[in-house]
Short mmCIF file of C-alpha atoms in Angstrom, two decimals:
data_model
loop_
_atom_site.label_atom_id
_atom_site.label_comp_id
_atom_site.label_asym_id
_atom_site.label_seq_id
_atom_site.Cartn_x
_atom_site.Cartn_y
_atom_site.Cartn_z
CA MET A 1 -1.70 11.94 10.03
CA ILE A 2 -4.74 10.79 11.80
CA ASN A 3 -5.60 12.42 15.08
CA LYS A 4 -8.95 11.64 16.52
CA ASN A 5 -8.43 14.13 19.30
CA LYS A 6 -8.78 17.10 17.39
CA LYS A 7 -12.20 18.69 17.67
CA LEU A 8 -14.52 20.05 14.33
CA PHE A 9 -15.30 23.61 14.88
CA SER A 10 -17.72 25.40 12.21
CA TYR A 11 -18.29 29.02 11.53
CA ASP A 12 -20.87 30.44 9.00
CA PHE A 13 -20.41 33.89 7.55
CA LYS A 14 -21.06 36.02 4.18
CA VAL A 15 -18.30 37.19 1.96
CA MET A 16 -18.48 38.35 -1.65
CA GLY A 17 -22.14 38.53 -1.29
CA CYS A 18 -22.58 34.86 -0.61
CA PRO A 19 -23.39 32.35 2.17
CA SER A 20 -19.93 30.76 3.23
CA ASN A 21 -18.86 28.17 5.83
CA ILE A 22 -15.67 26.72 7.43
CA LYS A 23 -15.41 23.42 9.11
CA LEU A 24 -11.76 22.80 10.75
CA TYR A 25 -10.50 20.44 13.02
CA CYS A 26 -8.36 22.11 15.57
CA ASP A 27 -6.75 21.31 18.66
CA HIS A 28 -8.89 23.67 20.83
CA LYS A 29 -11.26 26.81 20.20
CA LYS A 30 -8.49 29.39 20.45
CA GLU A 31 -6.94 27.97 17.57
CA PHE A 32 -9.71 27.60 15.54
CA THR A 33 -10.44 31.65 16.22
CA GLN A 34 -6.94 32.66 15.37
CA VAL A 35 -7.21 30.92 11.58
CA LYS A 36 -10.62 32.13 11.54
CA LEU A 37 -9.91 35.63 11.96
CA ALA A 38 -6.97 35.34 9.78
CA LEU A 39 -9.22 33.72 6.98
CA LEU A 40 -12.04 36.43 7.30
CA GLN A 41 -9.24 39.19 7.03
CA GLU A 42 -7.90 37.78 3.72
CA LEU A 43 -11.35 37.16 2.20
CA ARG A 44 -12.42 40.41 2.92
CA ARG A 45 -9.42 42.12 1.41
CA LEU A 46 -9.98 40.15 -1.77
CA ASP A 47 -13.70 40.72 -1.72
CA HIS A 48 -13.03 44.53 -1.48
CA TYR A 49 -10.35 44.74 -3.96
CA TYR A 50 -12.00 42.87 -6.52
CA THR A 51 -15.35 43.77 -6.42
CA ASN A 52 -17.55 45.32 -9.31
CA TYR A 53 -19.95 46.83 -6.30
CA SER A 54 -17.44 49.58 -5.17
CA ASN A 55 -15.98 52.63 -6.67
CA ASP A 56 -12.78 52.29 -4.56
CA SER A 57 -11.72 48.74 -5.61
CA PHE A 58 -9.01 48.01 -7.76
CA THR A 59 -11.36 46.59 -10.44
CA ALA A 60 -12.97 49.83 -10.50
CA GLN A 61 -9.68 51.39 -10.82
CA MET A 62 -8.82 49.10 -13.93
CA ASN A 63 -12.21 49.87 -15.23
CA SER A 64 -11.89 53.39 -15.01
CA THR A 65 -9.11 53.47 -17.53
CA ALA A 66 -11.17 51.93 -20.39
CA GLY A 67 -10.47 53.67 -23.59
CA SER A 68 -7.58 55.19 -22.27
CA PHE A 69 -3.94 55.20 -24.08
CA GLN A 70 -2.14 55.13 -20.71
CA GLY A 71 -3.65 52.05 -19.20
CA ILE A 72 -2.70 50.89 -15.69
CA ALA A 73 0.06 48.93 -13.95
CA VAL A 74 -1.18 46.04 -11.96
CA ASP A 75 0.13 44.34 -9.00
CA PRO A 76 1.68 40.81 -9.05
CA GLU A 77 -1.60 39.12 -7.69
CA THR A 78 -3.97 40.69 -10.20
CA ALA A 79 -1.53 39.94 -12.95
CA GLY A 80 -1.59 36.29 -12.01
CA LEU A 81 -5.16 36.39 -12.10
CA LEU A 82 -5.17 38.16 -15.56
CA ASP A 83 -2.84 35.61 -17.01
CA TYR A 84 -4.94 32.80 -15.87
CA ALA A 85 -8.03 34.45 -17.48
CA GLN A 86 -6.07 34.91 -20.62
CA GLN A 87 -5.53 31.21 -20.54
CA CYS A 88 -9.03 30.41 -19.91
CA TYR A 89 -10.30 32.69 -22.66
CA LEU A 90 -7.92 30.78 -25.02
CA HIS A 91 -8.57 27.32 -23.98
CA SER A 92 -12.36 27.84 -24.30
CA GLY A 93 -12.45 29.17 -27.57
CA GLY A 94 -13.24 32.68 -26.38
CA LEU A 95 -16.27 31.44 -24.18
CA PHE A 96 -14.48 32.45 -20.74
CA ASP A 97 -14.32 36.07 -21.16
CA ILE A 98 -13.89 38.27 -18.09
CA THR A 99 -14.60 41.31 -20.14
CA ALA A 100 -18.31 40.27 -20.07
CA GLY A 101 -18.97 42.20 -17.23
CA THR A 102 -20.48 45.11 -19.18
CA LEU A 103 -23.36 43.05 -20.16
CA ARG A 104 -24.73 43.00 -16.73
CA LYS A 105 -26.02 46.49 -17.66
CA ALA A 106 -28.48 44.75 -19.71
CA TRP A 107 -29.66 41.64 -17.24
CA ASN A 108 -31.02 42.50 -13.93
CA TYR A 109 -31.37 39.08 -12.19
CA GLN A 110 -32.78 41.23 -9.16
CA ALA A 111 -35.73 42.82 -10.50
CA ALA A 112 -38.91 42.36 -9.03
CA GLN A 113 -40.39 42.23 -12.47
CA PRO A 114 -37.80 40.82 -14.77
CA ARG A 115 -37.75 41.26 -18.57
CA LEU A 116 -35.63 40.48 -21.32
CA PRO A 117 -33.28 43.12 -22.86
CA THR A 118 -33.64 44.30 -26.53
CA GLN A 119 -31.24 43.47 -29.05
CA ASP A 120 -30.78 47.06 -29.51
CA GLU A 121 -29.74 47.33 -25.66
CA ILE A 122 -27.21 44.48 -26.10
CA ASN A 123 -25.81 45.31 -29.45
CA PRO A 124 -23.95 48.58 -28.08
CA LEU A 125 -22.44 46.79 -24.83
CA MET A 126 -21.16 43.66 -27.23
CA ALA A 127 -18.77 46.27 -28.83
CA ALA A 128 -16.97 46.58 -25.50
CA VAL A 129 -16.73 42.86 -24.71
CA GLY A 130 -13.86 40.66 -25.80
CA TRP A 131 -10.57 40.00 -24.24
CA ASP A 132 -9.04 40.29 -27.97
CA LYS A 133 -9.71 44.01 -27.15
CA VAL A 134 -7.21 43.80 -24.43
CA VAL A 135 -3.70 44.64 -24.56
CA TRP A 136 -1.98 42.71 -21.76
CA ASN A 137 1.77 43.04 -21.29
CA ARG A 138 2.72 42.01 -17.84
CA PRO A 139 2.26 44.00 -15.82
CA HIS A 140 0.68 46.76 -17.71
CA LEU A 141 -3.22 46.29 -18.74
CA GLN A 142 -4.91 48.58 -21.42
CA LEU A 143 -8.65 48.23 -22.01
CA THR A 144 -8.74 49.60 -25.45
CA VAL A 145 -12.70 50.33 -25.87
CA PRO A 146 -14.70 52.82 -23.82
CA GLY A 147 -16.87 51.34 -21.80
CA MET A 148 -15.02 47.88 -21.00
CA VAL A 149 -15.91 46.32 -17.72
CA LEU A 150 -13.53 43.58 -16.38
CA ASP A 151 -15.49 41.21 -13.96
CA PHE A 152 -13.48 38.82 -11.92
CA GLY A 153 -16.53 37.19 -10.49
CA GLY A 154 -15.66 33.83 -12.46
CA VAL A 155 -12.21 33.56 -10.76
CA VAL A 156 -11.63 35.28 -7.59
CA LYS A 157 -13.95 33.44 -5.24
CA GLU A 158 -12.34 30.13 -6.40
CA TYR A 159 -9.26 31.71 -5.98
CA ALA A 160 -10.03 33.00 -2.56
CA ALA A 161 -10.87 29.34 -1.49
CA ASP A 162 -7.33 28.42 -2.55
CA VAL A 163 -5.81 31.38 -0.62
CA ALA A 164 -7.97 30.46 2.39
CA ALA A 165 -6.74 26.91 2.31
CA GLY A 166 -2.93 27.98 2.33
CA ILE A 167 -3.79 30.21 5.30
CA CYS A 168 -5.20 27.00 7.25
CA TYR A 169 -1.96 25.01 6.18
CA LYS A 170 0.29 27.76 7.57
CA HIS A 171 -1.52 27.47 10.69
CA GLY A 172 -1.08 23.56 10.99
CA ILE A 173 -4.80 23.03 10.12
CA ASN A 174 -4.76 19.90 7.73
CA HIS A 175 -8.37 18.47 8.24
CA GLY A 176 -11.43 20.46 7.18
CA PHE A 177 -13.01 22.54 4.29
CA ILE A 178 -13.59 25.83 3.31
CA ASN A 179 -16.88 26.52 1.26
CA LEU A 180 -17.25 29.75 -0.31
CA SER A 181 -21.04 29.38 -1.54
CA GLY A 182 -20.58 26.07 -3.30
CA ASP A 183 -16.82 26.40 -4.03
CA ILE A 184 -15.30 24.14 -1.80
CA ARG A 185 -11.71 23.63 -1.03
CA LEU A 186 -10.66 20.72 1.27
CA LEU A 187 -7.70 20.71 3.28
CA GLY A 188 -7.81 16.91 4.03
CA PRO A 189 -10.01 14.28 5.36
CA HIS A 190 -12.14 14.00 8.52
CA ALA A 191 -9.63 14.00 11.46
CA ASP A 192 -10.01 10.09 11.61
CA GLY A 193 -9.21 9.72 8.11
CA THR A 194 -12.59 9.00 6.53
CA PRO A 195 -13.65 11.49 3.47
CA TRP A 196 -15.82 14.08 3.39
CA SER A 197 -19.42 13.66 1.51
CA MET A 198 -20.15 16.45 -0.74
CA ALA A 199 -23.66 16.28 -2.00
CA ILE A 200 -24.42 17.49 -5.74
CA ARG A 201 -27.99 19.09 -5.74
CA ASN A 202 -30.61 18.05 -8.33
CA PRO A 203 -31.37 21.09 -10.64
CA VAL A 204 -34.56 19.64 -11.65
CA ASN A 205 -35.58 19.40 -8.06
CA PRO A 206 -32.93 21.60 -5.87
CA SER A 207 -34.39 20.25 -2.82
CA GLU A 208 -32.86 17.00 -3.02
CA ASP A 209 -29.63 15.45 -3.68
CA ILE A 210 -28.86 13.61 -6.97
CA ALA A 211 -25.24 12.56 -6.60
CA VAL A 212 -22.44 12.07 -3.50
CA ALA A 213 -18.85 12.88 -3.95
CA TYR A 214 -16.53 11.27 -1.40
CA LEU A 215 -13.36 13.44 -1.13
CA HIS A 216 -10.37 13.47 1.12
CA SER A 217 -8.80 16.47 -0.57
CA GLY A 218 -8.78 18.84 -3.32
CA ALA A 219 -11.77 20.88 -4.44
CA ILE A 220 -15.22 20.38 -5.77
CA VAL A 221 -17.18 23.55 -7.48
CA THR A 222 -20.46 23.34 -9.17
CA SER A 223 -21.62 25.51 -12.02
CA GLY A 224 -25.40 25.85 -12.16
CA ASN A 225 -28.13 27.71 -13.95
CA TYR A 226 -30.97 26.96 -11.46
CA GLU A 227 -30.34 29.37 -8.99
CA ARG A 228 -29.51 32.82 -10.18
CA CYS A 229 -31.88 33.07 -13.22
CA ILE A 230 -34.84 35.10 -14.35
CA THR A 231 -38.29 33.63 -15.78
CA VAL A 232 -39.90 35.55 -18.47
CA ASP A 233 -43.09 34.25 -20.03
CA GLY A 234 -42.74 30.72 -18.63
CA LYS A 235 -38.96 30.38 -19.79
CA ARG A 236 -35.85 30.48 -17.41
CA TYR A 237 -33.06 32.34 -18.58
CA SER A 238 -29.77 31.61 -16.73
CA HIS A 239 -27.23 33.98 -15.44
CA ILE A 240 -24.57 32.50 -17.37
CA LEU A 241 -24.04 34.54 -20.39
CA ASN A 242 -22.37 34.02 -23.75
CA PRO A 243 -19.88 36.55 -24.16
CA LYS A 244 -20.07 36.11 -28.23
CA THR A 245 -24.01 36.91 -28.32
CA GLY A 246 -24.59 38.40 -25.10
CA TRP A 247 -27.44 36.14 -24.24
CA PRO A 248 -27.98 33.51 -21.73
CA VAL A 249 -26.71 30.07 -22.55
CA MET A 250 -29.92 27.82 -23.20
CA ASP A 251 -28.80 24.69 -24.51
CA ALA A 252 -26.29 23.53 -21.77
CA PHE A 253 -26.07 21.31 -18.62
CA PRO A 254 -28.05 23.05 -15.90
CA SER A 255 -25.52 21.38 -13.34
CA VAL A 256 -21.81 20.83 -13.66
CA SER A 257 -19.38 19.85 -10.97
CA ILE A 258 -15.75 19.29 -11.39
CA MET A 259 -13.27 17.85 -9.02
CA GLY A 260 -9.46 19.05 -8.95
CA ASP A 261 -6.66 19.94 -6.89
CA HIS A 262 -7.72 23.72 -6.79
CA CYS A 263 -10.76 25.51 -6.73
CA LEU A 264 -9.56 28.03 -9.34
CA VAL A 265 -9.02 25.28 -12.00
CA ALA A 266 -12.17 23.22 -11.10
CA GLY A 267 -14.28 26.34 -10.94
CA SER A 268 -13.23 27.67 -14.29
CA ALA A 269 -13.42 24.20 -15.91
CA ALA A 270 -17.21 24.11 -14.62
CA THR A 271 -17.90 27.49 -15.99
CA ILE A 272 -16.48 26.67 -19.31
CA ALA A 273 -18.35 23.40 -19.41
CA SER A 274 -21.41 25.24 -18.67
CA LEU A 275 -21.09 27.49 -21.66
CA LYS A 276 -21.04 24.79 -24.01
CA THR A 277 -23.81 22.27 -25.59
CA PRO A 278 -23.90 18.99 -23.63
CA SER A 279 -22.11 17.13 -26.46
CA GLU A 280 -19.42 19.71 -26.71
CA ALA A 281 -18.99 19.90 -22.97
CA LEU A 282 -18.62 16.05 -22.50
CA GLU A 283 -16.10 15.87 -25.30
CA TRP A 284 -14.25 18.92 -23.70
CA LEU A 285 -14.30 17.61 -20.14
CA ASN A 286 -13.19 14.11 -21.21
CA GLU A 287 -10.11 15.67 -22.91
CA LEU A 288 -9.57 17.75 -20.02
CA GLY A 289 -9.36 14.66 -17.87
CA LEU A 290 -10.71 16.16 -14.69
CA PRO A 291 -13.31 14.04 -12.45
CA TYR A 292 -16.87 15.61 -13.30
CA VAL A 293 -20.64 14.77 -12.76
CA CYS A 294 -23.04 16.82 -15.17
CA VAL A 295 -26.82 16.75 -14.99
CA ASP A 296 -28.95 17.41 -17.98
CA GLN A 297 -32.45 18.92 -18.33
CA ASP A 298 -34.06 15.38 -17.35
CA GLY A 299 -32.15 14.99 -14.52
CA ALA A 300 -29.87 12.33 -15.80
CA LEU A 301 -26.43 11.87 -14.76
CA HIS A 302 -23.28 12.00 -16.84
CA ARG A 303 -20.04 11.30 -15.02
CA ASN A 304 -16.50 9.93 -15.17
CA CYS A 305 -16.12 9.21 -11.52
#
């Protein structure tokens, strides 16, 4: 329903370590403030619950049981995320693997003087990587190898964007979007019915846009290797690690943008495509059937929308 009398309100904030933003059409500022506070409360809950950077998160509790026979019982929300992660693992042929978190011990992307780890540093970590080493019988989880680390970073931010959209709908907000550091969930078009224009940056020259997607609803998520990376001896190494080798993916699209109904699905699809070679990624994406825009190393576009 078009309502040109609604006002557009915007708010910038930080959550899950990332700059984020909401733009919502509301009747008045009080309405916007109410939904904003509800969103922030839920996003911060998810951040605290699933972070790997706190000893009292539930993720930390799960990881603390690694190698134990008892394992741990998880709540329904976490069970849903584990079910989804398992399906991504199977659907990607093992490329999407939330047990790869332990590899971060070898790769420091914040170091002032970055260096490459040695294979001798990576090998012992690889022994604790692999969803096939997880015993998952809902709601009971067992991490069978000591040192295993679950990392929900590949799903929780996208899941959070979808949850935030649900909160907006419950408050009667049907126009606007939630942007969690590039994971964007749209509630609906502008209040006048026109679509949102979502720019896709050029990974070869990130200061410029290379494409624009015009969307009324749904989600758009971009996975790229050009922001979080290290450069050693003139060579760039992405933060996207192959869980089968322990090393960054090198021969892949530097930018993959996926559109879909939900952020969670679009985000995991973008991640999986970013773990494949360009030819494999295009074949897989075409089979998947979601709209995509991929940018190759030369800045050329590959798209089906």
